[in-house]
Coordinates of C-alpha atoms in Angstrom, one line a residue:
M1 CA 6.5 0.6 4.5
S2 CA 4.6 -1.1 1.8
N3 CA 7.3 -3.7 1.4
M4 CA 6.4 -4.9 4.9
N5 CA 2.8 -5.6 4.0
P6 CA 2.2 -9.3 4.3
I7 CA -1.0 -9.2 2.3
A8 CA -0.6 -10.5 -1.2
A9 CA -0.9 -7.9 -3.9
P10 CA -4.1 -8.1 -6.1
R11 CA -3.8 -9.9 -9.3
A12 CA -3.2 -7.7 -12.4
P13 CA -6.2 -7.5 -14.8
P14 CA -6.0 -9.4 -18.1
G15 CA -3.8 -7.6 -20.7
Y16 CA -2.0 -5.6 -18.1
F17 CA 1.4 -7.1 -19.0
W18 CA 0.9 -6.5 -22.7
L19 CA -0.1 -2.9 -22.0
V20 CA 3.0 -2.3 -19.9
G21 CA 5.2 -3.9 -22.5
L22 CA 3.7 -1.8 -25.3
G23 CA 4.1 1.4 -23.3
Y24 CA 7.7 0.5 -22.4
V25 CA 8.7 -0.3 -26.0
V26 CA 7.2 2.9 -27.3
L27 CA 8.9 5.0 -24.6
F28 CA 12.2 3.2 -25.2
V29 CA 12.1 3.8 -28.9
L30 CA 11.3 7.5 -28.4
L31 CA 14.2 7.9 -26.0
D32 CA 16.5 6.1 -28.4
W33 CA 15.4 8.4 -31.2
A34 CA 15.7 11.6 -29.2
S35 CA 19.2 10.6 -28.0
Y36 CA 20.5 9.3 -31.3
I37 CA 22.8 12.3 -31.9
R38 CA 26.4 12.4 -33.1
P39 CA 26.5 8.5 -33.6
F40 CA 30.1 7.2 -33.7
Q41 CA 30.7 5.9 -37.2
G42 CA 27.0 5.3 -37.7
L43 CA 26.9 2.7 -34.8
N44 CA 24.6 2.9 -31.8
I45 CA 27.3 4.7 -29.9
T46 CA 26.1 8.2 -28.8
P47 CA 27.2 10.7 -26.1
W48 CA 24.1 10.0 -24.0
N49 CA 22.0 6.9 -23.7
P50 CA 19.1 7.5 -21.3
Q51 CA 17.2 4.4 -22.6
A52 CA 19.6 2.1 -20.7
A53 CA 18.3 3.6 -17.4
L54 CA 14.7 2.9 -18.5
A55 CA 15.6 -0.7 -19.2
I56 CA 17.2 -1.2 -15.8
A57 CA 14.4 0.6 -14.0
L58 CA 11.9 -1.9 -15.6
L59 CA 14.0 -4.8 -14.5
L60 CA 14.1 -3.4 -11.0
W61 CA 10.3 -3.3 -11.0
N62 CA 10.0 -6.9 -12.3
R63 CA 12.9 -9.1 -13.3
R64 CA 10.7 -11.4 -15.4
W65 CA 10.0 -8.6 -17.8
I66 CA 13.4 -9.0 -19.4
W67 CA 11.7 -9.9 -22.6
M68 CA 10.3 -6.4 -22.8
V69 CA 13.8 -5.0 -22.6
W70 CA 14.8 -7.2 -25.5
M71 CA 11.8 -6.2 -27.5
G72 CA 12.6 -2.5 -26.8
L73 CA 16.2 -2.9 -28.0
L74 CA 15.2 -4.7 -31.2
A75 CA 12.5 -2.2 -32.0
A76 CA 14.9 0.8 -31.4
E77 CA 17.5 -0.7 -33.7
I78 CA 15.0 -1.3 -36.5
V79 CA 12.9 1.9 -36.1
V80 CA 15.7 4.3 -35.5
R81 CA 18.6 2.8 -37.5
G82 CA 16.7 0.9 -40.2
Q83 CA 16.9 -2.6 -41.5
P84 CA 19.9 -4.4 -39.9
A85 CA 22.7 -5.7 -42.1
D86 CA 23.1 -8.9 -40.0
W87 CA 20.1 -10.2 -38.1
L88 CA 22.2 -12.7 -36.1
A89 CA 24.5 -9.9 -34.9
L90 CA 21.5 -7.8 -34.0
L91 CA 19.9 -10.6 -32.0
T92 CA 23.1 -11.5 -30.3
S93 CA 24.1 -8.0 -29.3
T94 CA 20.7 -7.0 -28.0
G95 CA 20.4 -10.3 -26.1
A96 CA 23.8 -9.7 -24.5
L97 CA 22.8 -6.2 -23.5
C98 CA 19.7 -7.6 -21.8
L99 CA 21.8 -9.9 -19.7
V100 CA 24.1 -7.1 -18.7
Y101 CA 21.2 -4.9 -17.7
A102 CA 19.6 -7.8 -15.7
A103 CA 23.0 -8.3 -13.9
M104 CA 23.1 -4.6 -13.1
A105 CA 19.5 -4.7 -11.8
Q106 CA 20.4 -7.7 -9.6
G107 CA 23.5 -6.0 -8.2
L108 CA 21.5 -2.8 -7.3
T109 CA 18.7 -4.8 -5.5
S110 CA 21.3 -6.9 -3.7
M111 CA 23.3 -4.0 -2.4
L112 CA 20.6 -1.3 -2.1
G113 CA 17.3 -3.2 -1.4
R114 CA 14.2 -3.4 -3.5
P115 CA 13.4 -0.9 -4.8
P116 CA 16.9 0.6 -4.5
V117 CA 17.2 3.8 -2.5
L118 CA 20.1 6.2 -2.4
A119 CA 20.0 6.8 1.4
T120 CA 23.6 6.8 2.4
R121 CA 27.1 7.4 1.0
R122 CA 27.7 3.7 1.0
D123 CA 24.6 3.3 -1.2
L124 CA 25.9 5.9 -3.6
L125 CA 29.3 4.3 -3.7
W126 CA 27.7 0.9 -4.6
F127 CA 25.3 2.6 -7.1
T128 CA 28.1 4.4 -8.9
G129 CA 30.4 1.3 -9.0
I130 CA 27.7 -1.0 -10.3
L131 CA 26.7 1.5 -13.0
V132 CA 30.2 2.3 -14.1
V133 CA 31.3 -1.3 -14.3
G134 CA 28.0 -2.3 -15.9
A135 CA 28.3 0.4 -18.6
L136 CA 31.8 -0.7 -19.4
L137 CA 30.7 -4.3 -19.7
S138 CA 27.9 -3.2 -22.0
G139 CA 30.3 -1.4 -24.2
V140 CA 32.7 -4.3 -24.4
V141 CA 29.9 -6.8 -25.1
Y142 CA 28.2 -4.6 -27.8
V143 CA 31.4 -3.6 -29.7
A144 CA 32.9 -7.1 -29.5
T145 CA 29.7 -8.7 -30.9
L146 CA 29.6 -6.3 -33.8
S147 CA 33.3 -6.7 -34.4
V148 CA 33.0 -10.5 -34.6
A149 CA 30.2 -10.1 -37.1
G150 CA 32.4 -7.8 -39.2
L151 CA 30.2 -4.7 -38.4
G152 CA 32.6 -3.2 -35.9
P153 CA 34.1 0.3 -35.9
V154 CA 36.9 1.3 -38.2
G155 CA 40.0 2.0 -36.2
P156 CA 40.8 1.1 -32.6
I157 CA 38.1 -0.9 -30.8
Y158 CA 39.0 0.6 -27.5
E159 CA 37.9 4.0 -28.7
A160 CA 34.4 2.8 -29.6
V161 CA 34.2 1.0 -26.2
M162 CA 35.2 4.1 -24.4
R163 CA 32.6 6.2 -26.2
F164 CA 29.9 3.6 -25.6
W165 CA 30.9 3.4 -21.9
I166 CA 30.7 7.2 -21.5
G167 CA 27.4 7.5 -23.2
D168 CA 25.8 4.7 -21.1
A169 CA 27.4 5.8 -17.9
V170 CA 26.2 9.4 -18.2
G171 CA 22.7 8.3 -19.2
L172 CA 22.5 6.0 -16.2
V173 CA 24.0 8.4 -13.7
V174 CA 21.7 11.2 -14.7
V175 CA 18.4 9.4 -15.5
L176 CA 18.4 6.3 -13.2
P177 CA 18.4 8.3 -10.0
M178 CA 15.3 10.2 -11.2
L179 CA 13.5 6.9 -12.0
L180 CA 14.5 5.6 -8.5
V181 CA 12.9 8.7 -7.0
L182 CA 9.7 8.1 -9.0
M183 CA 9.6 4.5 -7.8
N184 CA 9.8 5.6 -4.1
P185 CA 6.4 6.9 -2.8
S186 CA 7.8 9.3 -0.2
R187 CA 10.4 10.8 -2.5
R188 CA 7.9 10.9 -5.3
G189 CA 5.7 13.1 -3.1
A190 CA 8.7 15.3 -2.3
L191 CA 9.5 15.6 -6.0
V192 CA 6.0 16.9 -6.7
L193 CA 6.2 19.4 -3.9
S194 CA 9.6 20.6 -5.2
L195 CA 8.2 21.1 -8.7
K196 CA 5.5 23.4 -7.2
S197 CA 8.1 25.4 -5.2
P198 CA 8.9 28.9 -6.4
R199 CA 12.6 28.4 -5.6
W200 CA 12.7 25.5 -8.1
W201 CA 11.4 27.7 -10.9
G202 CA 13.9 30.4 -9.8
V203 CA 16.8 27.9 -10.1
T204 CA 15.4 26.8 -13.5
V205 CA 15.6 30.4 -14.8
V206 CA 19.1 30.7 -13.4
L207 CA 20.2 27.4 -15.0
C208 CA 18.8 28.4 -18.4
L209 CA 20.6 31.7 -18.2
L210 CA 23.9 30.0 -17.4
L211 CA 23.4 27.6 -20.3
W212 CA 22.8 30.5 -22.6
V213 CA 25.9 32.3 -21.3
G214 CA 28.0 29.2 -21.8
F215 CA 26.6 27.9 -25.0
G216 CA 24.7 30.8 -26.5
R217 CA 27.3 31.2 -29.3
S218 CA 29.6 28.9 -31.1
G219 CA 33.3 28.7 -30.5
P220 CA 35.6 27.1 -28.0
E221 CA 35.3 29.8 -25.3
H222 CA 32.1 28.2 -23.9
Y223 CA 34.3 25.7 -22.0
R224 CA 35.4 28.6 -19.8
Y225 CA 31.9 29.0 -18.4
F226 CA 30.9 25.3 -18.1
Y227 CA 31.8 25.1 -14.4
L228 CA 29.2 27.7 -13.6
L229 CA 26.6 24.9 -14.1
F230 CA 27.9 23.4 -10.8
L231 CA 26.3 26.3 -8.9
P232 CA 22.5 25.6 -9.4
V233 CA 23.1 21.8 -9.0
V234 CA 25.0 22.3 -5.8
W235 CA 22.4 24.8 -4.4
M236 CA 19.4 22.5 -5.2
S237 CA 21.2 19.5 -3.7
A238 CA 21.9 21.4 -0.5
Q239 CA 18.3 22.6 -0.3
L240 CA 16.4 19.5 -1.3
G241 CA 18.8 16.6 -1.0
V242 CA 18.7 13.8 -3.6
V243 CA 15.4 15.0 -5.0
G244 CA 17.0 18.5 -5.8
A245 CA 20.1 16.8 -7.2
V246 CA 18.2 14.7 -9.7
L247 CA 16.0 17.5 -10.8
A248 CA 18.9 19.9 -11.4
S249 CA 21.0 17.3 -13.1
C250 CA 18.2 16.2 -15.5
L251 CA 17.5 19.9 -16.4
T252 CA 21.2 20.5 -16.9
Q253 CA 21.6 17.4 -19.2
I254 CA 18.6 18.4 -21.3
G255 CA 19.9 21.9 -21.7
L256 CA 23.3 20.6 -22.7
I257 CA 21.9 18.2 -25.3
I258 CA 19.9 21.1 -26.8
A259 CA 23.0 23.2 -26.9
V260 CA 25.0 20.4 -28.6
Q261 CA 22.4 19.9 -31.2
T262 CA 21.9 23.6 -32.1
L263 CA 25.6 24.6 -32.2
P264 CA 28.4 23.0 -34.2
H265 CA 30.8 21.0 -32.1
Q266 CA 33.3 18.3 -32.8
D267 CA 32.3 14.8 -31.6
L268 CA 35.2 14.6 -29.3
A269 CA 34.2 17.9 -27.7
V270 CA 30.7 16.5 -27.1
F271 CA 32.0 13.5 -25.3
E272 CA 34.2 15.7 -23.2
L273 CA 31.2 17.8 -22.2
Q274 CA 29.4 14.5 -21.2
V275 CA 32.3 13.6 -18.9
L276 CA 31.9 17.0 -17.3
M277 CA 28.2 16.4 -17.0
A278 CA 28.8 13.1 -15.2
A279 CA 31.0 15.0 -12.8
I280 CA 28.2 17.5 -12.1
S281 CA 25.6 14.7 -11.6
M282 CA 27.9 12.8 -9.2
T283 CA 28.7 16.0 -7.2
G284 CA 25.0 16.8 -6.9
L285 CA 24.1 13.2 -5.8
L286 CA 26.9 13.1 -3.2
L287 CA 25.9 16.4 -1.7
G288 CA 22.2 15.4 -1.8
V289 CA 22.9 12.1 0.0
V290 CA 24.9 13.9 2.7
V291 CA 22.1 16.4 3.2
D292 CA 19.5 13.6 3.5
E293 CA 21.7 11.7 6.0
R294 CA 22.0 14.8 8.1
A295 CA 18.3 15.4 8.0
R296 CA 17.5 11.8 9.1
A297 CA 20.1 12.1 11.9
A298 CA 18.5 15.3 13.1
V299 CA 15.0 13.6 13.1
E300 CA 16.3 10.5 14.9
L301 CA 18.0 12.7 17.5
Q302 CA 14.9 14.7 18.1
S303 CA 12.9 11.4 18.3
S304 CA 15.4 10.0 20.9
L305 CA 15.2 13.2 22.9
R306 CA 11.4 13.2 23.0
L307 CA 11.2 9.5 23.9
A308 CA 13.8 10.1 26.6
A309 CA 11.7 12.9 27.9
A310 CA 8.6 10.6 27.7
G311 CA 10.5 8.1 29.8
Q312 CA 11.4 10.6 32.4
M313 CA 7.9 11.9 32.5
T314 CA 6.5 8.4 32.8
A315 CA 8.8 7.7 35.7
S316 CA 7.8 10.9 37.4
L317 CA 4.1 10.2 36.9
A318 CA 4.5 6.7 38.2
H319 CA 6.0 8.1 41.4
E320 CA 3.3 10.7 41.8
L321 CA 0.4 8.5 40.9
S322 CA 1.3 5.3 42.7
Q323 CA 0.1 6.5 46.1
P324 CA -3.2 8.1 44.9
L325 CA -4.1 5.0 42.8
T326 CA -3.4 2.7 45.8
A327 CA -5.5 4.9 48.0
L328 CA -8.3 4.9 45.4
S329 CA -8.2 1.1 45.3
N330 CA -8.4 0.9 49.1
Y331 CA -11.3 3.3 49.2
A332 CA -13.1 1.2 46.6
H333 CA -12.5 -2.0 48.6
A334 CA -13.9 -0.2 51.6
C335 CA -17.0 0.8 49.6
Q336 CA -17.5 -2.8 48.6
M337 CA -17.4 -3.9 52.2
L338 CA -19.7 -1.2 53.4
A339 CA -22.2 -1.8 50.6
A340 CA -22.2 -5.6 51.4
E341 CA -22.9 -4.9 55.1
S342 CA -25.5 -2.0 54.5
R343 CA -29.0 -2.9 55.6
G344 CA -30.7 0.3 54.3
L345 CA -30.2 -0.5 50.7
R346 CA -32.4 -2.7 48.5
A347 CA -30.7 -5.8 47.1
E348 CA -30.7 -4.3 43.6
E349 CA -29.1 -1.1 44.7
R350 CA -26.5 -2.9 46.8
D351 CA -25.5 -5.1 43.8
R352 CA -25.1 -2.1 41.6
L353 CA -23.0 -0.3 44.1
V354 CA -20.8 -3.4 44.5
E355 CA -20.4 -3.7 40.8
V356 CA -19.4 0.0 40.4
T357 CA -16.8 -0.3 43.2
R358 CA -15.5 -3.5 41.6
R359 CA -14.9 -1.7 38.4
M360 CA -13.2 1.1 40.3
V361 CA -10.8 -1.4 41.8
E362 CA -10.1 -3.0 38.4
D363 CA -9.5 0.3 36.6
A364 CA -7.3 1.6 39.4
T365 CA -5.2 -1.6 39.4
R366 CA -4.9 -1.5 35.6
A367 CA -3.9 2.1 35.6
G368 CA -1.2 1.5 38.2
A369 CA 0.1 -1.5 36.2
V370 CA 0.2 0.4 32.9
V371 CA 2.2 3.3 34.5
K372 CA 4.6 0.9 36.2
R373 CA 5.2 -1.2 33.0
L374 CA 5.8 1.9 30.9
R375 CA 8.2 3.3 33.5
D376 CA 10.1 0.0 33.5
F377 CA 10.1 -0.1 29.7
F378 CA 11.5 3.4 29.2
R379 CA 14.0 3.1 32.1
T380 CA 15.4 -0.4 31.4
G381 CA 13.6 -1.7 28.2
S382 CA 12.3 -4.6 30.3
T383 CA 9.1 -6.5 29.5
H384 CA 7.2 -9.0 31.6
L385 CA 6.4 -11.8 29.2
A386 CA 3.5 -14.3 29.5
F387 CA 1.5 -16.5 27.2
V388 CA -1.7 -14.6 26.3
S389 CA -4.7 -15.5 24.2
P390 CA -4.9 -13.0 21.3
A391 CA -8.7 -13.3 21.3
A392 CA -8.9 -12.3 25.0
L393 CA -6.4 -9.5 24.5
L394 CA -8.4 -8.0 21.6
S395 CA -11.7 -8.5 23.3
E396 CA -10.5 -6.5 26.3
A397 CA -9.2 -3.7 24.2
I398 CA -12.4 -3.5 22.2
D399 CA -14.6 -3.5 25.3
A400 CA -12.6 -0.5 26.7
H401 CA -13.7 1.6 23.6
T402 CA -17.2 0.3 23.1
R403 CA -19.0 3.0 25.1
R404 CA -17.0 5.8 23.3
A405 CA -17.7 4.3 19.9
E406 CA -21.4 4.1 20.7
V407 CA -21.5 7.8 21.7
L408 CA -19.8 8.8 18.4
Q409 CA -22.0 6.3 16.4
I410 CA -19.1 4.4 15.2
R411 CA -19.5 0.7 14.6
L412 CA -16.8 -1.4 16.3
E413 CA -16.2 -4.8 14.8
S414 CA -13.7 -7.6 15.2
R415 CA -12.6 -10.4 12.9
I416 CA -10.5 -13.0 14.7
E417 CA -9.4 -16.3 13.3
E418 CA -10.5 -19.3 15.3
E419 CA -8.2 -21.2 17.6
L420 CA -5.4 -18.7 17.4
P421 CA -2.4 -20.0 19.4
Q422 CA -1.2 -18.0 22.5
V423 CA 1.6 -15.5 22.0
L424 CA 4.4 -14.7 24.4
I425 CA 4.1 -10.9 25.1
D426 CA 3.8 -8.4 27.8
P427 CA 0.0 -8.1 27.9
I428 CA -0.1 -4.7 29.5
Q429 CA 2.3 -3.1 27.0
I430 CA 0.6 -4.6 24.0
A431 CA -2.8 -3.5 25.4
V432 CA -1.4 0.0 25.4
V433 CA -0.6 -0.4 21.7
L434 CA -4.0 -1.8 20.9
R435 CA -5.9 0.9 22.8
N436 CA -3.9 3.6 21.2
L437 CA -4.5 2.3 17.7
I438 CA -8.2 1.7 18.3
A439 CA -8.6 5.2 19.8
N440 CA -6.9 6.8 16.8
A441 CA -9.1 4.7 14.5
I442 CA -12.3 5.9 16.2
D443 CA -11.1 9.5 16.0
S444 CA -10.4 9.1 12.3
A445 CA -13.7 7.4 11.5
S446 CA -15.6 10.1 13.5
S447 CA -13.8 12.9 11.6
A448 CA -15.4 11.6 8.4
G449 CA -18.9 11.8 9.8
R450 CA -21.2 9.6 11.8
N451 CA -22.0 5.9 11.0
G452 CA -18.4 5.1 10.4
H453 CA -16.8 1.8 11.3
V454 CA -13.6 0.4 12.8
L455 CA -12.6 -3.2 12.1
I456 CA -10.0 -5.0 14.2
S457 CA -8.7 -8.3 12.8
A458 CA -6.2 -10.9 13.9
A459 CA -4.7 -13.7 11.9
I460 CA -1.6 -15.8 11.4
A461 CA 0.7 -14.6 8.5
D462 CA 4.3 -15.6 7.8
E463 CA 4.6 -17.4 11.2
A464 CA 3.6 -14.3 13.1
L465 CA 0.4 -12.9 14.6
R466 CA -0.8 -10.0 12.5
I467 CA -3.2 -7.6 14.0
K468 CA -4.8 -4.9 11.8
V469 CA -6.9 -1.9 12.8
Q470 CA -8.8 -0.5 9.9
D471 CA -11.2 2.5 9.9
S472 CA -13.5 4.3 7.5
G473 CA -11.7 7.6 7.9
P474 CA -9.7 9.6 5.3
G475 CA -6.6 7.4 5.7
V476 CA -2.9 8.4 5.6
D477 CA -1.4 9.9 2.5
T478 CA 1.9 8.9 1.1
A479 CA 3.7 12.1 2.1
R480 CA 3.1 11.4 5.8
V481 CA 4.2 7.8 5.9
Q482 CA 7.9 8.5 6.6
T483 CA 7.3 10.8 9.5
L484 CA 4.1 9.3 10.9
F485 CA 5.8 7.3 13.7
E486 CA 8.3 10.1 14.7
P487 CA 7.6 12.3 17.7
R488 CA 6.0 15.5 16.6
A489 CA 3.5 18.2 17.5
S490 CA 0.2 16.5 17.9
D491 CA -2.8 17.5 15.8
K492 CA -5.2 16.5 18.6
P493 CA -6.2 18.8 21.4
G494 CA -4.1 18.0 24.4
G495 CA -2.1 15.4 22.5
M496 CA 1.7 15.0 22.9
G497 CA 2.5 13.5 19.5
I498 CA 4.4 10.5 20.9
G499 CA 1.7 7.9 21.0
L500 CA 2.6 6.1 17.7
S501 CA 6.3 6.3 18.4
I502 CA 5.8 4.7 21.8
C503 CA 3.7 2.0 20.1
R504 CA 6.3 1.2 17.6
A505 CA 9.0 1.1 20.3
I506 CA 6.9 -1.4 22.2
V507 CA 6.1 -3.6 19.2
E508 CA 9.8 -3.7 18.0
A509 CA 10.9 -4.5 21.6
H510 CA 8.7 -7.7 21.2
G511 CA 10.4 -8.5 17.9
G512 CA 7.5 -7.4 15.7
R513 CA 6.8 -4.6 13.2
L514 CA 4.3 -1.7 13.1
W515 CA 3.4 0.0 9.9
V516 CA 0.7 1.9 8.1
E517 CA -0.8 1.2 4.7
T518 CA -1.6 4.2 2.5
G519 CA -4.9 4.7 0.6
A520 CA -8.5 5.3 1.5
G521 CA -9.3 4.4 5.1
G522 CA -6.7 4.2 7.9
R523 CA -5.0 0.8 8.1
F524 CA -2.5 0.2 10.9
C525 CA -0.9 -3.2 11.2
F526 CA 1.6 -4.8 13.5
T527 CA 3.0 -8.3 13.9
L528 CA 4.1 -10.3 16.9
P529 CA 6.3 -13.3 16.5
M530 CA 4.9 -16.7 17.4
D531 CA 6.8 -18.8 19.9
K532 CA 8.3 -21.9 18.3
E533 CA 8.1 -24.0 21.4
D534 CA 5.1 -26.2 22.3
Q535 CA 2.6 -24.1 24.2
S536 CA 0.4 -26.9 25.3
G537 CA -0.5 -26.7 28.9
V538 CA 0.5 -23.0 29.3
T539 CA -2.1 -21.1 31.3
N540 CA -3.5 -17.8 30.0
A541 CA -1.8 -14.8 31.6

């Protein structure tokens, strides 16, 4: 959810860009050197080009760093292949490759979001199409540039283009999904957990054994056993989804490259093996995406069922509690009347009794309104909108938790911009959201010890009211972000585990967003859209 954060990112320290550029160029050159095997006629045309994936990943991170990509291509050509015969051809070919990589990065972000995520089969289809077409375009541009300069291949140009295409396509299909996983916080956490899993190491042993069976000796018979490599990739994809697919594919590719380097093979046979490797990678990715889709569908179904159950429970509670709450309010009114007419009480005692009964009436009325509004929301999705002052809304929510915060020795603070315009909301439903978030923040701050603090702030950001509840507790780790707002078993005594999911449903019904920021200290934020119309003269709800 970090991409929803309206707060500007902190400025990078001086020298940060140069440090990133140096690290990228060094890594790019190392990958180019490691993958410079079986070059076709001495050109930069090899069976596997993982450095192309690194270049596109950098452009996905920051499009303005295209100059780093160009520097990496130039450095690799000079360091790995020596002094170029034609500097103009070198500058032209590398510049053209940079533009193709930038176009591929733009296509991926346009179709898959930023950063791109392989979440659905449609995403995988676009991902594969962009990479395959982009790799072909790279081959055509590179070989054509060298041919114009008189440095092209001897023989048919289409053969060189085909081999460049296969090398880039395989490198992109195998390596770029791994880089996308590393760029995604939730999948990066899943990747770390997978590497710690005993079953992953078991699959690693099996995969190494299959590679030894297939490529442990020279000769053409190893092709007969190549398809055994599908088994561990398919199994890991079925178990761990896209994360398992990229892990197994990368390990298979590394083992295949080692086998090709240690055993004598014809160049054509090596390219045929890489085509088979591409088939393995795509099979694993397709299965992994399908597994992830089914897992998300199961979670959404469970969430819907729990919310439906919450709606039924709310309707039942509203029916059962309406009469007792009404009776309680009537009794409190009667106490007020009796206290006002009583002659045996001192004036101070009478005033205190009237104040207590007044609060009883207010709380009973509010409780009845909350139950009724939640029942209406879950049954019909309806909201009762009115223009409300954000300052008054936050002040009321904070006052409701002040006593509890004092008992737990938690400092409760607010930071509200002056003259905030009124917002068109259902005040009772949004009050439920605020009270839930503040209560969770107090719990989190108290779990870290006494003398904690909770800060509630409200400000205008991107034409919306942004409310932030921040506490001094341990915060939310990256691994929990994806499932935090889903109905689940509560970790609080007596909790139902649906509070945050109800809060998100209410905020989204108002056209806003609710998210959490990771890091030290809990930080929950939600936005409410500002009404475009003139609000002058509108009374506070």
